[in-house]
Amino acid sequence: MREKLVFEISKKGRVGVSLPRCDVPEEEPERLIPERCLRKDLPLPELSEPEIIRHFTRLSQLNYAVDTGFYPLGSCTMKYNPRVNEEIASLPGLARLHPYQPEELCQGALRLMYELGEYLAQIGGMDAVTLQPAAGAHGELTGMLIIRAYFLSKGQKRHKVIIPDSAHGTNPASAALCGYQAVEVKSDKKGCVDIGELNKLVDDDVAAIMLTNPNTLGLFEGNILEIAAIVHRAGGLLYCDGANLNALLGVARPGDMGFDLLHFNLHKTFSTPHGGGGPGSGPLGVKKALAPFLPVPLVVKQGKRYLLNYNCLLSIGKVRSFYGNFGVLVKAYAYLLSLGSEGLRQVAENAVLNANYLMNRFKDHYHLPYDRICKHEFVLSGARQKKRGIRALDIAKRLIDYGFHPPTIYFPLIVNEALMIEPTETESRQTLDRFADALIKIAGEDVKTLKSAPHHTPVGRLDEAAAAREPNLRWKK
Amino acid sequence: MREKLVFEISKKGRVGVSLPRCDVPEEEPERLIPERCLRKDLPLPELSEPEIIRHFTRLSQLNYAVDTGFYPLGSCTMKYNPRVNEEIASLPGLARLHPYQPEELCQGALRLMYELGEYLAQIGGMDAVTLQPAAGAHGELTGMLIIRAYFLSKGQKRHKVIIPDSAHGTNPASAALCGYQAVEVKSDKKGCVDIGELNKLVDDDVAAIMLTNPNTLGLFEGNILEIAAIVHRAGGLLYCDGANLNALLGVARPGDMGFDLLHFNLHKTFSTPHGGGGPGSGPLGVKKALAPFLPVPLVVKQGKRYLLNYNCLLSIGKVRSFYGNFGVLVKAYAYLLSLGSEGLRQVAENAVLNANYLMNRFKDHYHLPYDRICKHEFVLSGARQKKRGIRALDIAKRLIDYGFHPPTIYFPLIVNEALMIEPTETESRQTLDRFADALIKIAGEDVKTLKSAPHHTPVGRLDEAAAAREPNLRWKK
Amino acid sequence: MHYIPNTDGDRIEMLQAIGLASVDELFSDIPAQVRINAPLKLPSAFSELELLEHARQLGAENANIDDYVCFRGAGAYDHFIPSVVKQIVSRAEFYTSYTPYQAEISQGTLQAIYEYQTLICQLTGMEVSNASMYDGASALAEAVLMSCRVTGRDRLLLSQTLHPEYRQVVKAYLQGISVEAVEIPYASGLTDLDWLKKELNDRVAAVVVQHPNFFGLLEEVDEISQIAHRVGALFVVSVDPISLGILQPPGTYEADIAVGEGQVLGNEMCFGGPYLGFFATRERFVRNMPGRLVGATTDSEGRRGFVLTLQTREQHIRRVKATSNICSNESLNALAAAVYLTALGKEGLRKVALLCLRKAHYAWRETAKLNGFSPLFSGTFFKEFSVNCPTSPPKINQVLLRQKIIGGLELKGSYPEHENGLLVCVTEKRTKEQIDEFVESLRKIGEEQ
Amino acid sequence: MHYIPNTDGDRIEMLQAIGLASVDELFSDIPAQVRINAPLKLPSAFSELELLEHARQLGAENANIDDYVCFRGAGAYDHFIPSVVKQIVSRAEFYTSYTPYQAEISQGTLQAIYEYQTLICQLTGMEVSNASMYDGASALAEAVLMSCRVTGRDRLLLSQTLHPEYRQVVKAYLQGISVEAVEIPYASGLTDLDWLKKELNDRVAAVVVQHPNFFGLLEEVDEISQIAHRVGALFVVSVDPISLGILQPPGTYEADIAVGEGQVLGNEMCFGGPYLGFFATRERFVRNMPGRLVGATTDSEGRRGFVLTLQTREQHIRRVKATSNICSNESLNALAAAVYLTALGKEGLRKVALLCLRKAHYAWRETAKLNGFSPLFSGTFFKEFSVNCPTSPPKINQVLLRQKIIGGLELKGSYPEHENGLLVCVTEKRTKEQIDEFVESLRKIGEEQ
Ligand SMILES: Cc1ncc(COP(=O)(O)O)c(C=O)c1O
Ligand SMILES: Cc1ncc(COP(=O)(O)O)c(C=O)c1O
């Protein structure tokens, strides 16, 4: 069931789409464009429409997806993507709009953005929100730029951003991209920021601390109020990576904990599908003091009209063209409306319940480095199995044989042979049990079976070393 | 990868959809409906939305389909179903219409039906068309009723309908359903109606002859003009089962050959998808003399307006509610417009070319009972293989292992171990060659491999005898 | 031609391979005098963009129920369709496959039909269901034919409160065979039981009613069932599946065959089709049933699987003796119905039915308060009701249309005795606001009289 | 809650299993003072039907390009999207999967991205392409950052004929690091080469232009490329992929990095996103590239397969030293682009480009004939052109809107020097009839002056 490349299917003379005849004078391009600017050859493939549909349909079938099975990929919040959101996002009145069409002809779109911003502010405990960032990491970058602009406006140039050792790679990368020095703070035995360490690191050169809360171990930073006090006292800001907000919806708000900035991952918490890697959307919420620095334009309401306000003197400018991933925003907006405030809390409650239930089933079979109530996810260690020569990777691959997507592995970095499991609220207990049964069974399986897994996939384990050594990044004749 | 039944996934208390609150007084049903009329229990399953999507998505993946591979199912014209037709058929302006909405508010729909009728009449060489029948067999029934009404109107009550031994089962069944005695005419050595036999059978009790042309062997009835003369001379009519019209599009018209009635299979010739068994659409075209008997309503044009005409005194009435499978008509209409008259002929030419090319590849490997130029399909016989104990069924099942849908088997009945192969025009030569290679290879494979095929499907060959002996037609607790 | 992969080069090579010089030779077996030489008189090809634009323009000439508020029913209903239904039926593996003749690679369709059959049984309280018929009307015709086969009788009693088109279809199906269909008159909008008792005898194969009937009223199904069975006739009932969210199912009142229009189960109104007829009956009649059936069985390794079964009833095997000529049915619509019933489920379907019931009664009460408008009948109804108007219904509808409301069906067309009768339908999609606006419009019209 | 399978019963049993008495206990690790006790101030839940209706109403408050004729471009373009594209991106296996970290069960996405990368290389004539960036503007910013990494220099020259928002984004990305961005002025609508030659020196990491530029004009890319290379600066170009159907690709004029907005490749305009930035460069820069890459390799049985590769450039491994912080990209939009490019293919993309070219020139010629309207610049253009109007563009657009035409972009906003400048875009979707109507409206407006 493997599939050729489109280039290998291509045959000279085939066409894949019918185009309109030219109804204006058919002038030779040479008359309109200097010959030297015209391309001689366009080496694109040639396929008929049936071949195209069949090719990509068959490719699709080689994928695992939330719609085909359990996807407990920690940190990614692979929850069910409601169908009605897709239907709504494809309505011509919402999908087929030019970003520069006159304001009076996009009041519906602006209203949607305005309201979504308000709802997100509510949920996160923030004062103002920009919907412009295209993903979580983009939100982080935007946040870093805002922090920088904020201090500059106060005549300060701070250089450091503190980031826990358990943080996602985007956090240090975003800080660095913005010229900050990323300073690592260690986690304590309980898996949270080591307060002693933190105290030592914080000084008046610290622009901010970036925290994920619950953190990447799935644990709530219980000392968050203390952390906030420490950082704020030194004049620094608190940035919250909201990737794990699913655990807190309607239960607690980062804004109330002292966070000054917070990005939302709409493609995680707010159920917009991940599309095989994107598009996402990473709106950023900030406290009032930071609002003047948000990227332009902001959607504002004047009376009953919605406007795009570009007139923000202190703004960092823009982090992408236009207003953000509007099509993704539509889905998140629809999701929020179908939940309402009650539903929102149910999401968090069930996500956390599912995680704890599942974690509990593994206690006797895998090493659980942090044995306490978790939030929406938890991290097992394959340390015991490693003694038998079995790696987290082997366990992951073997899960595929049982029909499951593997968890995130080897992250966070502070856990040996980490298996990071996030069930989400949209899975049933039956599914959790089947998954637990499989993972427990695997814990006892023989090395050979595990090392050779997966066994029923169109390809087996691939030679990644060779791929990196001699990169083959495109087809050639 | 097998899947539980929804009933087995069901769990008390789960809901699959959110419904609006009641915004009118919430009276108790007992106050509006006598208690004895109210049901006590509604034993439907209970699933959440994520479970529903996952269940049916997984089920879908257990299907073979045109979009996933070659589907040379003879007589079924499994051609590619253009995507734009689906997009068009789901436009709210075409999909979301009440059949009884006022004529002035469905002019677009009526125009579409009117024009489609005109186009089909053109293509078939007919004078008038009804779009009401829901499938081919339904068209046949409609035709039989019209023939009956026609003779009644002339004061005649004829009792016989002549049908070749190669005919599809719906032909005799439709004739019988309408009270006709189905009389079988044998095929000659060339695979066509035996003219000598026919002459013997035709008399003034014959209402009609039902022919498929090209016939179910994929052969054109070369004596069609003589057949028409014989039947017409006796006062009988010629009915054409248009299931095989793909071979003739733009090349020849049944109406010109003497046929008085012709049904079209839009779900074959006109590329509307088959939906796993339906919906189809079987418009019926007739010559002028039969037009007064068509079912009501007919779409007529008055000036620039389109009307539904119910005022047809001689009409047979109705064969279904409303006007036909409108949604299917839309797709066929779109298909015709994207082909145009030139494209139409290309369809026939390429369908016939593909069939002959493929047939030619098998000549040395399978018995070819009628070795002459075929039209859109051809029939091989597994007679040689049968000598080794291999049945057509085994060959069919083995093809599945090679990634192909099997051809139609054991039909037409007049060919021993028939394998009826229809490639259609939407397959590439590469695909035909791959299929031919597989079927040729199978011709030489050992009995055991074939008998145990298919080998990689979610279930193996199923016990059909047991299924029929003790029917289990529904799940029970 | 972008739907055809063969290139000119392919064609030449393929012709060479089969030893022909030109494509025309492929058609040399067709008598020259019937071969077409000029192109047919059809429009020239539209590009995809032009085609879409053309289709949009055609669509714009129709009022669609996203833009109009629909109070019309009469056999096609504006019920809510959950997004999940559309998502599933648009899976290419479902909609681009054929009838599941090859079970091993069609378990998706087969299991879905098996689930559909079960769901229809659960909904109707009947024992077996087939895999679908063309629509509600033809399903009823097939039910009538089956009644004749089962009883060996040749007379039918059809209530006049059956959908007029359904009666027409039944009669058309009976034209070729010598079965007589007699209409049962109605009294107060209901099948006339006195007449029925009088005319019923042991020549009658079946008594056929619709429940709720065309006027929206609940028939006395228990009693009719008993009356029919007393003479050994079958009781055939055509039901609205949505009503079964709260109404007693046909199984409880001993119907022998229950049919109906499945459009309401997740299918667009689509100007009348494609719809699906569901068909359910008693287990002992199963070999007399028309249409396809899917059964559960096992493979050689004992794994459960599904197959088309009892095919010896069908045309492709039994030919003239088949229980029906049906071949293609409405499988994809049945799939939609299966997804719909699963999505709504036990609670949901009941809720939808309750919403219809309450909203229809609210609309009815508000309408009955108006000057000049009065209920046409006093019986119990579900989601449709008939009112008598102070002026001609076509005029009323004309006024409503200006407010983007598609009013009730004018009864006069099929029931000339109800000159000013209007059949109004209220589904769960209608909001109180819409109903109030509708009633308000009627009020104004009434006052202008 | 229909998205949550857990029932009340499940919840109780699951709590028991973990030894807790209530759901609240699951949150006991959160300090009490930050726990929310009252529900948030959000609307109460909408049912699916209400939600759809609400969304439709919002949609109705927007002009959509099915109903309006769009002559506006400026970075988002109304190109035709074949149905096949929509069909493929709506396959759940594509859109409900995550980044293909587990290659064995992600070959669909991986192979599609590999095909995308190849197609972008074929289109741009560059050697390697990544798997997508957020959009054209951020892709350009990343290109600029990469130029600095590769050259070790700290000065940038950005043409003022670059899309104003792209310039803004580049500058925002540079805020945190000490790189200076200088704008190259324009003359006659084109990057001023004299200025460029003067200011260019070996501190410059890259010269950045857009081609065709914001005014629609073709830049002197060959010459700019040579000028830049002379001092060892990289030449970074932002191109319209549709224009590459007929224009020389960046590879032929030795661009070092080619980026652009991929929206036009089969993605809806969607009010500005989600779009995708494509990013292609030379093979020797591959380890300096930002973004994901898919490579071909083999499994233990020698079968070809695809994996994410060169991940050591990326944030999850390299962290502070990563070539970019990007993680989620725009994979599904890249898939749309791959399907689009495959569907259009060699002939189709050329045809689309030719249609744009001819129609834009037709519109331009007809407009230039009008009283008061004159071309703003005399250079060669592709599908967009700038005109000088006899009256204020906002007024003109106001009039056009009444005819359901979305007119050109008013240049004044970003180029105050062009008070009456209008940037008009004509894609292959515009018919002669629509263009004539547009021109006719302009004519009338011109005459009223
Ligand atoms: C904790 C955390 N932070 C940040 C990110 C980056 O988010 P995005 O992929 O949307 O850029 C992720 C995504 O995996 C994450 O899990
Ligand atoms: C030759 C022939 N006649 C009639 C039919 C019946 O058509 P339908 O399935 O549309 O009722 C078929 C379908 O397989 C057929 O192949």
PDB file of N, CA, C and O in Angstrom, chain B residues 80-116:
ATOM      1  N   TYR B  80     -14.336   7.590 -12.482  1.00  0.00           N
ATOM      2  CA  TYR B  80     -14.031   8.646 -11.524  1.00  0.00           C
ATOM      3  C   TYR B  80     -15.216   9.614 -11.388  1.00  0.00           C
ATOM      4  O   TYR B  80     -15.848   9.971 -12.378  1.00  0.00           O
ATOM      5  N   ASN B  81     -15.489  10.033 -10.177  1.00  0.00           N
ATOM      6  CA  ASN B  81     -16.580  10.966  -9.900  1.00  0.00           C
ATOM      7  C   ASN B  81     -16.003  12.346  -9.644  1.00  0.00           C
ATOM      8  O   ASN B  81     -15.443  12.595  -8.586  1.00  0.00           O
ATOM      9  N   PRO B  82     -16.145  13.237 -10.621  1.00  0.00           N
ATOM     10  CA  PRO B  82     -15.459  14.532 -10.493  1.00  0.00           C
ATOM     11  C   PRO B  82     -15.845  15.279  -9.217  1.00  0.00           C
ATOM     12  O   PRO B  82     -17.012  15.333  -8.830  1.00  0.00           O
ATOM     13  N   ARG B  83     -14.838  15.875  -8.619  1.00  0.00           N
ATOM     14  CA  ARG B  83     -15.021  16.549  -7.345  1.00  0.00           C
ATOM     15  C   ARG B  83     -15.890  17.776  -7.425  1.00  0.00           C
ATOM     16  O   ARG B  83     -16.655  18.087  -6.526  1.00  0.00           O
ATOM     17  N   VAL B  84     -15.780  18.489  -8.546  1.00  0.00           N
ATOM     18  CA  VAL B  84     -16.544  19.729  -8.637  1.00  0.00           C
ATOM     19  C   VAL B  84     -18.040  19.433  -8.607  1.00  0.00           C
ATOM     20  O   VAL B  84     -18.834  20.236  -8.109  1.00  0.00           O
ATOM     21  N   ASN B  85     -18.427  18.271  -9.089  1.00  0.00           N
ATOM     22  CA  ASN B  85     -19.854  17.920  -9.058  1.00  0.00           C
ATOM     23  C   ASN B  85     -20.354  17.821  -7.622  1.00  0.00           C
ATOM     24  O   ASN B  85     -21.494  18.195  -7.319  1.00  0.00           O
ATOM     25  N   GLU B  86     -19.513  17.303  -6.773  1.00  0.00           N
ATOM     26  CA  GLU B  86     -19.904  17.204  -5.362  1.00  0.00           C
ATOM     27  C   GLU B  86     -20.037  18.593  -4.760  1.00  0.00           C
ATOM     28  O   GLU B  86     -20.962  18.869  -4.000  1.00  0.00           O
ATOM     29  N   GLU B  87     -19.102  19.448  -5.113  1.00  0.00           N
ATOM     30  CA  GLU B  87     -19.134  20.813  -4.572  1.00  0.00           C
ATOM     31  C   GLU B  87     -20.422  21.513  -5.023  1.00  0.00           C
ATOM     32  O   GLU B  87     -21.098  22.173  -4.239  1.00  0.00           O
ATOM     33  N   ILE B  88     -20.742  21.335  -6.279  1.00  0.00           N
ATOM     34  CA  ILE B  88     -21.936  21.986  -6.824  1.00  0.00           C
ATOM     35  C   ILE B  88     -23.203  21.432  -6.186  1.00  0.00           C
ATOM     36  O   ILE B  88     -24.104  22.184  -5.802  1.00  0.00           O
ATOM     37  N   ALA B  89     -23.258  20.111  -6.065  1.00  0.00           N
ATOM     38  CA  ALA B  89     -24.480  19.505  -5.521  1.00  0.00           C
ATOM     39  C   ALA B  89     -24.704  19.890  -4.070  1.00  0.00           C
ATOM     40  O   ALA B  89     -25.820  19.744  -3.564  1.00  0.00           O
ATOM     41  N   SER B  90     -23.678  20.389  -3.409  1.00  0.00           N
ATOM     42  CA  SER B  90     -23.901  20.769  -2.015  1.00  0.00           C
ATOM     43  C   SER B  90     -24.072  22.277  -1.826  1.00  0.00           C
ATOM     44  O   SER B  90     -24.185  22.743  -0.691  1.00  0.00           O
ATOM     45  N   LEU B  91     -24.121  23.022  -2.904  1.00  0.00           N
ATOM     46  CA  LEU B  91     -24.425  24.452  -2.759  1.00  0.00           C
ATOM     47  C   LEU B  91     -25.818  24.601  -2.137  1.00  0.00           C
ATOM     48  O   LEU B  91     -26.758  23.948  -2.583  1.00  0.00           O
ATOM     49  N   PRO B  92     -25.957  25.463  -1.128  1.00  0.00           N
ATOM     50  CA  PRO B  92     -27.274  25.603  -0.502  1.00  0.00           C
ATOM     51  C   PRO B  92     -28.385  25.894  -1.531  1.00  0.00           C
ATOM     52  O   PRO B  92     -29.499  25.390  -1.405  1.00  0.00           O
ATOM     53  N   GLY B  93     -28.071  26.671  -2.553  1.00  0.00           N
ATOM     54  CA  GLY B  93     -29.084  27.017  -3.552  1.00  0.00           C
ATOM     55  C   GLY B  93     -29.549  25.835  -4.377  1.00  0.00           C
ATOM     56  O   GLY B  93     -30.550  25.921  -5.091  1.00  0.00           O
ATOM     57  N   LEU B  94     -28.821  24.724  -4.291  1.00  0.00           N
ATOM     58  CA  LEU B  94     -29.252  23.533  -5.031  1.00  0.00           C
ATOM     59  C   LEU B  94     -29.608  22.374  -4.097  1.00  0.00           C
ATOM     60  O   LEU B  94     -30.369  21.496  -4.479  1.00  0.00           O
ATOM     61  N   ALA B  95     -29.072  22.384  -2.899  1.00  0.00           N
ATOM     62  CA  ALA B  95     -29.299  21.244  -2.003  1.00  0.00           C
ATOM     63  C   ALA B  95     -30.412  21.485  -0.995  1.00  0.00           C
ATOM     64  O   ALA B  95     -31.028  20.547  -0.511  1.00  0.00           O
ATOM     65  N   ARG B  96     -30.651  22.746  -0.680  1.00  0.00           N
ATOM     66  CA  ARG B  96     -31.532  23.009   0.446  1.00  0.00           C
ATOM     67  C   ARG B  96     -32.849  23.617  -0.018  1.00  0.00           C
ATOM     68  O   ARG B  96     -33.228  24.713   0.388  1.00  0.00           O
ATOM     69  N   LEU B  97     -33.523  22.864  -0.883  1.00  0.00           N
ATOM     70  CA  LEU B  97     -34.789  23.343  -1.444  1.00  0.00           C
ATOM     71  C   LEU B  97     -35.903  22.384  -1.045  1.00  0.00           C
ATOM     72  O   LEU B  97     -35.727  21.160  -1.114  1.00  0.00           O
ATOM     73  N   HIS B  98     -37.032  22.938  -0.682  1.00  0.00           N
ATOM     74  CA  HIS B  98     -38.189  22.094  -0.441  1.00  0.00           C
ATOM     75  C   HIS B  98     -38.828  21.765  -1.786  1.00  0.00           C
ATOM     76  O   HIS B  98     -38.982  22.638  -2.632  1.00  0.00           O
ATOM     77  N   PRO B  99     -39.183  20.489  -1.983  1.00  0.00           N
ATOM     78  CA  PRO B  99     -39.724  20.124  -3.299  1.00  0.00           C
ATOM     79  C   PRO B  99     -41.031  20.848  -3.628  1.00  0.00           C
ATOM     80  O   PRO B  99     -41.352  21.007  -4.816  1.00  0.00           O
ATOM     81  N   TYR B 100     -41.752  21.260  -2.632  1.00  0.00           N
ATOM     82  CA  TYR B 100     -43.011  21.953  -2.908  1.00  0.00           C
ATOM     83  C   TYR B 100     -42.871  23.470  -2.819  1.00  0.00           C
ATOM     84  O   TYR B 100     -43.868  24.167  -2.678  1.00  0.00           O
ATOM     85  N   GLN B 101     -41.666  23.973  -2.844  1.00  0.00           N
ATOM     86  CA  GLN B 101     -41.610  25.435  -2.759  1.00  0.00           C
ATOM     87  C   GLN B 101     -42.122  26.031  -4.062  1.00  0.00           C
ATOM     88  O   GLN B 101     -42.092  25.377  -5.113  1.00  0.00           O
ATOM     89  N   PRO B 102     -42.658  27.241  -3.980  1.00  0.00           N
ATOM     90  CA  PRO B 102     -43.362  27.813  -5.133  1.00  0.00           C
ATOM     91  C   PRO B 102     -42.472  27.843  -6.382  1.00  0.00           C
ATOM     92  O   PRO B 102     -41.276  28.079  -6.293  1.00  0.00           O
ATOM     93  N   GLU B 103     -43.091  27.612  -7.509  1.00  0.00           N
ATOM     94  CA  GLU B 103     -42.379  27.576  -8.784  1.00  0.00           C
ATOM     95  C   GLU B 103     -41.507  28.792  -9.011  1.00  0.00           C
ATOM     96  O   GLU B 103     -40.407  28.682  -9.541  1.00  0.00           O
ATOM     97  N   GLU B 104     -41.997  29.952  -8.612  1.00  0.00           N
ATOM     98  CA  GLU B 104     -41.193  31.146  -8.871  1.00  0.00           C
ATOM     99  C   GLU B 104     -39.930  31.157  -8.023  1.00  0.00           C
ATOM    100  O   GLU B 104     -39.021  31.926  -8.302  1.00  0.00           O
ATOM    101  N   LEU B 105     -39.905  30.317  -6.997  1.00  0.00           N
ATOM    102  CA  LEU B 105     -38.717  30.281  -6.148  1.00  0.00           C
ATOM    103  C   LEU B 105     -37.849  29.048  -6.394  1.00  0.00           C
ATOM    104  O   LEU B 105     -37.021  28.687  -5.561  1.00  0.00           O
ATOM    105  N   CYS B 106     -38.068  28.379  -7.501  1.00  0.00           N
ATOM    106  CA  CYS B 106     -37.162  27.268  -7.827  1.00  0.00           C
ATOM    107  C   CYS B 106     -36.903  27.227  -9.328  1.00  0.00           C
ATOM    108  O   CYS B 106     -36.734  26.151  -9.907  1.00  0.00           O
ATOM    109  N   GLN B 107     -36.856  28.379  -9.927  1.00  0.00           N
ATOM    110  CA  GLN B 107     -36.617  28.447 -11.369  1.00  0.00           C
ATOM    111  C   GLN B 107     -35.251  27.859 -11.740  1.00  0.00           C
ATOM    112  O   GLN B 107     -35.110  27.236 -12.783  1.00  0.00           O
ATOM    113  N   GLY B 108     -34.264  28.061 -10.892  1.00  0.00           N
ATOM    114  CA  GLY B 108     -32.941  27.518 -11.189  1.00  0.00           C
ATOM    115  C   GLY B 108     -32.965  25.997 -11.215  1.00  0.00           C
ATOM    116  O   GLY B 108     -32.392  25.366 -12.105  1.00  0.00           O
ATOM    117  N   ALA B 109     -33.658  25.416 -10.252  1.00  0.00           N
ATOM    118  CA  ALA B 109     -33.737  23.955 -10.181  1.00  0.00           C
ATOM    119  C   ALA B 109     -34.525  23.412 -11.371  1.00  0.00           C
ATOM    120  O   ALA B 109     -34.143  22.405 -11.982  1.00  0.00           O
ATOM    121  N   LEU B 110     -35.603  24.073 -11.702  1.00  0.00           N
ATOM    122  CA  LEU B 110     -36.420  23.594 -12.820  1.00  0.00           C
ATOM    123  C   LEU B 110     -35.658  23.731 -14.135  1.00  0.00           C
ATOM    124  O   LEU B 110     -35.708  22.851 -14.990  1.00  0.00           O
ATOM    125  N   ARG B 111     -34.944  24.823 -14.260  1.00  0.00           N
ATOM    126  CA  ARG B 111     -34.156  25.001 -15.478  1.00  0.00           C
ATOM    127  C   ARG B 111     -33.121  23.888 -15.608  1.00  0.00           C
ATOM    128  O   ARG B 111     -32.925  23.320 -16.685  1.00  0.00           O
ATOM    129  N   LEU B 112     -32.476  23.594 -14.511  1.00  0.00           N
ATOM    130  CA  LEU B 112     -31.477  22.530 -14.539  1.00  0.00           C
ATOM    131  C   LEU B 112     -32.118  21.220 -15.001  1.00  0.00           C
ATOM    132  O   LEU B 112     -31.582  20.512 -15.867  1.00  0.00           O
ATOM    133  N   MET B 113     -33.277  20.903 -14.448  1.00  0.00           N
ATOM    134  CA  MET B 113     -33.943  19.658 -14.828  1.00  0.00           C
ATOM    135  C   MET B 113     -34.360  19.694 -16.294  1.00  0.00           C
ATOM    136  O   MET B 113     -34.218  18.706 -17.029  1.00  0.00           O
ATOM    137  N   TYR B 114     -34.871  20.830 -16.703  1.00  0.00           N
ATOM    138  CA  TYR B 114     -35.312  20.949 -18.091  1.00  0.00           C
ATOM    139  C   TYR B 114     -34.130  20.731 -19.037  1.00  0.00           C
ATOM    140  O   TYR B 114     -34.199  19.944 -19.980  1.00  0.00           O
ATOM    141  N   GLU B 115     -33.060  21.426 -18.751  1.00  0.00           N
ATOM    142  CA  GLU B 115     -31.898  21.323 -19.643  1.00  0.00           C
ATOM    143  C   GLU B 115     -31.289  19.926 -19.627  1.00  0.00           C
ATOM    144  O   GLU B 115     -30.907  19.385 -20.666  1.00  0.00           O
ATOM    145  N   LEU B 116     -31.223  19.343 -18.437  1.00  0.00           N
ATOM    146  CA  LEU B 116     -30.678  17.984 -18.372  1.00  0.00           C
ATOM    147  C   LEU B 116     -31.525  17.039 -19.226  1.00  0.00           C
ATOM    148  O   LEU B 116     -30.999  16.216 -19.974  1.00  0.00           O
TER     149      LEU B 116
END
